[in-house]
PDB file of C-alpha atoms in Angstrom:
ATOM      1  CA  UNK A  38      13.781  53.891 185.074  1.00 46.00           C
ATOM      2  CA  UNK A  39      15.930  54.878 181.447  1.00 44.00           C
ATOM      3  CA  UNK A  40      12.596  56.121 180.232  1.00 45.00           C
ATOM      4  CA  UNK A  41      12.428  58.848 183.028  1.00 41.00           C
ATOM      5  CA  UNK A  42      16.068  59.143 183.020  1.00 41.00           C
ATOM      6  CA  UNK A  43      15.324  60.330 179.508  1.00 42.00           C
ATOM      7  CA  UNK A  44      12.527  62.736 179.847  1.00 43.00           C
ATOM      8  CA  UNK A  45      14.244  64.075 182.421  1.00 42.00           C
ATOM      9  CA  UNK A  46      17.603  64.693 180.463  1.00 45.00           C
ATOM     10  CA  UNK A  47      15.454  66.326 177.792  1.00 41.00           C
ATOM     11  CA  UNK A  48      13.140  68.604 180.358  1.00 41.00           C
ATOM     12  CA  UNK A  49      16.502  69.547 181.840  1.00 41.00           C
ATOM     13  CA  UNK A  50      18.211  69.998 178.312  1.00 40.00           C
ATOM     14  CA  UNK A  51      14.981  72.397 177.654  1.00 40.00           C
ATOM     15  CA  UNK A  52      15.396  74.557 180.569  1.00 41.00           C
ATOM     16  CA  UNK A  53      19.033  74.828 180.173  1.00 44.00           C
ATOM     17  CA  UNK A  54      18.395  76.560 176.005  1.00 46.00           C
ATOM     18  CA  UNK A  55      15.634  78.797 177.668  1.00 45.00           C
ATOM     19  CA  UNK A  56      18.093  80.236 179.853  1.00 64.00           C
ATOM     20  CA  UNK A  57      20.461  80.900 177.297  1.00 93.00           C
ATOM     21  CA  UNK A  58      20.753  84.643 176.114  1.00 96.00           C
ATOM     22  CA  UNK A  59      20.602  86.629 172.484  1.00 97.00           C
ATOM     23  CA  UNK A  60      22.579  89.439 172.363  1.00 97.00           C
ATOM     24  CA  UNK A  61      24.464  92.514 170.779  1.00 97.00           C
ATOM     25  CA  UNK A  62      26.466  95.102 171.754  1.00 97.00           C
ATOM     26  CA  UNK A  63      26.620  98.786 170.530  1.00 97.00           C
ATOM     27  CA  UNK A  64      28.753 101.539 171.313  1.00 97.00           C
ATOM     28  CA  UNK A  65      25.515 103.924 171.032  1.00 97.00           C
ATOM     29  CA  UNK A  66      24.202 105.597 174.493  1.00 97.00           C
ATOM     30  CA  UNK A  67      22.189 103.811 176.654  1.00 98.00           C
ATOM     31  CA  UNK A  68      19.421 106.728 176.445  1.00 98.00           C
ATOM     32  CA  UNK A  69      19.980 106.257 172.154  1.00 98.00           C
ATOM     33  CA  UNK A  70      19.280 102.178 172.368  1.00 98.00           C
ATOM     34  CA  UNK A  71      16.437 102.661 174.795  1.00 98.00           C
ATOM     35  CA  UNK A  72      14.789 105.033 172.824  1.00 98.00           C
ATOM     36  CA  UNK A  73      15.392 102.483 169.985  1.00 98.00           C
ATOM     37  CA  UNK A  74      13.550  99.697 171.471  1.00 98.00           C
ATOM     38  CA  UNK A  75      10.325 101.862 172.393  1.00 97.00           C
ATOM     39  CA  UNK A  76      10.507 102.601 169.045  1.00 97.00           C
ATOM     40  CA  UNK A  77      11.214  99.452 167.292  1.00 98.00           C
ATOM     41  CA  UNK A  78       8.527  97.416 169.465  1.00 98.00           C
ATOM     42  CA  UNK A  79       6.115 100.666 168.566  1.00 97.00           C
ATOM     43  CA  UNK A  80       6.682 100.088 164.633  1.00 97.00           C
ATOM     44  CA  UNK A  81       5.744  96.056 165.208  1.00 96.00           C
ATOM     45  CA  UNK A  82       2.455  97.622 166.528  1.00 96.00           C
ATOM     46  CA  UNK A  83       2.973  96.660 169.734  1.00 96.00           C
ATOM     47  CA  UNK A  84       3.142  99.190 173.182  1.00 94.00           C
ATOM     48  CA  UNK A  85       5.349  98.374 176.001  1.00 93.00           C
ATOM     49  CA  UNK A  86       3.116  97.110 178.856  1.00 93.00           C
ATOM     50  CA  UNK A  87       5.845  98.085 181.348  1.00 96.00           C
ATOM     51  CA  UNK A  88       9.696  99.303 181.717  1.00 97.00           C
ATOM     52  CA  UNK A  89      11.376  97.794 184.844  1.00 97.00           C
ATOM     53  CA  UNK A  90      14.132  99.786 186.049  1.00 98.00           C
ATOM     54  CA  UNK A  91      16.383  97.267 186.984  1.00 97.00           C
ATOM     55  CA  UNK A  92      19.705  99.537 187.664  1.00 97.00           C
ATOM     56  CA  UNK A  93      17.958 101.852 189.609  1.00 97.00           C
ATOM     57  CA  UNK A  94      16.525  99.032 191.766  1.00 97.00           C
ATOM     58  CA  UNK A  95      19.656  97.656 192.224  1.00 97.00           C
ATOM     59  CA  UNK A  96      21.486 100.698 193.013  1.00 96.00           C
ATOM     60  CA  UNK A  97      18.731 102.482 195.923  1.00 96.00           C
ATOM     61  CA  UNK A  98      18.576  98.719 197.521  1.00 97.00           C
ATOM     62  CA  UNK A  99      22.202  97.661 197.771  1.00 95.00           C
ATOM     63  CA  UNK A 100      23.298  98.885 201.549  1.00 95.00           C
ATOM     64  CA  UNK A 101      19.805  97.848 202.229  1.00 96.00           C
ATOM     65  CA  UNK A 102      21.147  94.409 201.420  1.00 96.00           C
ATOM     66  CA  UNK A 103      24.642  94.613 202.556  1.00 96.00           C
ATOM     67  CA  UNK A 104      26.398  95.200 199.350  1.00 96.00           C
ATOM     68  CA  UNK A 105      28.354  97.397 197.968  1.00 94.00           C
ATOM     69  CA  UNK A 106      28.521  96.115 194.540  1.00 96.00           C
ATOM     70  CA  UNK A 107      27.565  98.304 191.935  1.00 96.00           C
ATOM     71  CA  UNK A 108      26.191  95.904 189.337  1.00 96.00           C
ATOM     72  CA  UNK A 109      25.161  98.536 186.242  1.00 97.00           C
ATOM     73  CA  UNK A 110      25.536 101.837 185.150  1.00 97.00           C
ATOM     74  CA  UNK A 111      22.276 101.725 184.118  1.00 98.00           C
ATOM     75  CA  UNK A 112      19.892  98.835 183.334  1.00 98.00           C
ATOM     76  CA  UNK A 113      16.268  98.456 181.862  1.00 98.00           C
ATOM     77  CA  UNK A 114      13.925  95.743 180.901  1.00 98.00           C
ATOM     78  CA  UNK A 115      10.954  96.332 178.402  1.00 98.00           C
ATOM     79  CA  UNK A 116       7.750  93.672 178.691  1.00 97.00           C
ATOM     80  CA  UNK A 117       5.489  93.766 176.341  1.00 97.00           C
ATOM     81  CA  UNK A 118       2.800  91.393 174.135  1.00 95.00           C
ATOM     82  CA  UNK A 119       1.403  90.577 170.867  1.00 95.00           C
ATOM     83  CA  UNK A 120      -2.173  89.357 170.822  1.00 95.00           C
ATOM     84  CA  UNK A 121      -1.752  87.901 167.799  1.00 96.00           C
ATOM     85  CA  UNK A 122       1.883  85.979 167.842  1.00 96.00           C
ATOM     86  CA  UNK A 123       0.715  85.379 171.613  1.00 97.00           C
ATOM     87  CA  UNK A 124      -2.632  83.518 170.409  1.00 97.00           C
ATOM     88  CA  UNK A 125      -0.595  81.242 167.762  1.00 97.00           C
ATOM     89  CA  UNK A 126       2.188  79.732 169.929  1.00 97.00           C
ATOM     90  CA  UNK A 127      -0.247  79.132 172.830  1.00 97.00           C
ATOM     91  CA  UNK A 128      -2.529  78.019 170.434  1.00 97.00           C
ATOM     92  CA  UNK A 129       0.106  75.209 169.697  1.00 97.00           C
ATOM     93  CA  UNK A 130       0.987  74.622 173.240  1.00 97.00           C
ATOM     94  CA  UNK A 131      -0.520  76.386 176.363  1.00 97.00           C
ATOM     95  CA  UNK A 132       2.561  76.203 178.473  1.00 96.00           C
ATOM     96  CA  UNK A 133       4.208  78.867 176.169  1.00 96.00           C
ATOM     97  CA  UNK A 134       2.057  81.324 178.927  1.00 96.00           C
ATOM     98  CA  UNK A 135       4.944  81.070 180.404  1.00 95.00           C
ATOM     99  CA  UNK A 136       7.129  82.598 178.447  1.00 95.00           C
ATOM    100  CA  UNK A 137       4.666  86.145 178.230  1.00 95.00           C
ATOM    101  CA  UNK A 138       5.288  88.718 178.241  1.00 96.00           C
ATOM    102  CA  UNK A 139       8.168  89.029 176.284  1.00 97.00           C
ATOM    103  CA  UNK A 140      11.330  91.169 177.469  1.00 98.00           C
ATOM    104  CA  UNK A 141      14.205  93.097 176.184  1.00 98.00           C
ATOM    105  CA  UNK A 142      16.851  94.277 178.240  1.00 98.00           C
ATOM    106  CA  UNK A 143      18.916  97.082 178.020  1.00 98.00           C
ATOM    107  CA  UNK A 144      22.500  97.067 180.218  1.00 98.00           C
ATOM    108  CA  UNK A 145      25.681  99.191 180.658  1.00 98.00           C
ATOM    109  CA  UNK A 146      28.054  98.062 183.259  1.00 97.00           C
ATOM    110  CA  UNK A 147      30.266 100.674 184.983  1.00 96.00           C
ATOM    111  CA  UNK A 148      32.594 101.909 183.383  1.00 94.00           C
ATOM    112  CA  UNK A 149      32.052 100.632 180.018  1.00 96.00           C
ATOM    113  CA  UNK A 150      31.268 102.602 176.930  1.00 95.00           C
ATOM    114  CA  UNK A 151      29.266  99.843 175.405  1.00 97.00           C
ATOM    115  CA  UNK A 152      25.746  98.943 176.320  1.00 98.00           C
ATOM    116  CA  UNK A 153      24.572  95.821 175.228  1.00 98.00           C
ATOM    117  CA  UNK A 154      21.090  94.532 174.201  1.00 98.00           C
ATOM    118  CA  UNK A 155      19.075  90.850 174.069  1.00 98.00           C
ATOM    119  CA  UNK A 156      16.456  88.886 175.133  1.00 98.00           C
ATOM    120  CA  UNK A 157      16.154  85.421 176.745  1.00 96.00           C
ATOM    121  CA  UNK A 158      16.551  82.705 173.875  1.00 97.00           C
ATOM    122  CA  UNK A 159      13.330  80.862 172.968  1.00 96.00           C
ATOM    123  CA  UNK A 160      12.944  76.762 172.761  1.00 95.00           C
ATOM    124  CA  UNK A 161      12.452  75.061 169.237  1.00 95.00           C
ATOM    125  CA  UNK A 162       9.394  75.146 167.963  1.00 96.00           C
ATOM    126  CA  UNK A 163       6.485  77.743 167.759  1.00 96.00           C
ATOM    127  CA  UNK A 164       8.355  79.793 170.094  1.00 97.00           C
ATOM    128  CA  UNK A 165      11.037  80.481 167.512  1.00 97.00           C
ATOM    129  CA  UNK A 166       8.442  83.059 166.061  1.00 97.00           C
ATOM    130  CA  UNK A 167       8.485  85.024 168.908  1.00 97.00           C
ATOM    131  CA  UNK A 168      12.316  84.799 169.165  1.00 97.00           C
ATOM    132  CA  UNK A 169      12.478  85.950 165.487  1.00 97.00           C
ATOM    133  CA  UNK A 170      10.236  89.132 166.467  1.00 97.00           C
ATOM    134  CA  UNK A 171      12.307  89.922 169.459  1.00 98.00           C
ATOM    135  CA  UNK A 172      15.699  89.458 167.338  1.00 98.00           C
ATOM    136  CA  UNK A 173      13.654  92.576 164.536  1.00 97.00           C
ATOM    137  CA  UNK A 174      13.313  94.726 167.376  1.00 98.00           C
ATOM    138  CA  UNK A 175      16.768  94.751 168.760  1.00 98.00           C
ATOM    139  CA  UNK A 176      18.464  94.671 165.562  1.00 97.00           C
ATOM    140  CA  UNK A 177      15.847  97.520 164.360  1.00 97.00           C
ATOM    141  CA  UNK A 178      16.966  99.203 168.206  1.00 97.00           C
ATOM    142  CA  UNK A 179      20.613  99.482 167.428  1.00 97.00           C
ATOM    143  CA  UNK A 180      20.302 100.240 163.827  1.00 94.00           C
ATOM    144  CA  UNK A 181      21.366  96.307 162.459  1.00 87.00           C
ATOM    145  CA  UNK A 182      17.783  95.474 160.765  1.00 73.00           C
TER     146      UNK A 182
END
């Protein structure tokens, strides 16, 4: 019974860091940083599989959902992959398919000047490579490389 105890503590002490988040906040435009990211992940090599438009979700479905809660001025998530980096850390553990495709968001709230910038944090381990790339591309986004 400990031993499971155990595991368990650590499975949910492993979920709990995954759901942490990395980021930074810049007083740039939120058309300036999301022009930045394209860019950045472009210069790794990489292409943006897809941009989510998470604000304007949000926004054209709220009545629809009986709110009136404006959440974000505007708010965008960028998903993409790396064949390579993608091969390695699955290569050391197939359950990292669960962490692709990578994403970095993009969010201003109302009525704030700043917009700020991040992706999910990563577990220990082979995944830290992956963190490390996403951490170049936001720093490169906002001009902190």
């Amino acid at each position: 019974m400990i031993r499971f105890l155990f595991a368990a503590g650590l499975i949910w002490a492993s979920a709990a860091q995954a759901d942490e988040m990395v980021t930074y906040t810049t007083e740039q435009s939120f058309g300036d940083v999301t022009f930045g990211v394209e860019n950045a992940i472009l210069n790794q090599g990489l292409i943006p599989e897809n941009v989510s438009h998470v604000g304007e979700m949000l926004d054209r479905t709220r009545a629809d959902v009986g709110s009136d809660v404006v959440l974000f001025e505007a708010a965008e998530v960028f998903s993409f992959c790396s064949a390579a980096l993608s091969r390695k850390v699955m290569e050391a553990d197939v359950m990292n398919i669960g962490f692709c495709p990578y994403d970095i968001f993009v969010m201003q709230l109302p009525e704030s000047e700043e917009v700020t910038i991040g992706y999910r944090a990563f577990p220990d381990g082979a995944m830290q490579e992956v963190q490390s790339l996403l951490d170049q591309i936001v720093k490169e986004a906002i001009g902190e490389e």
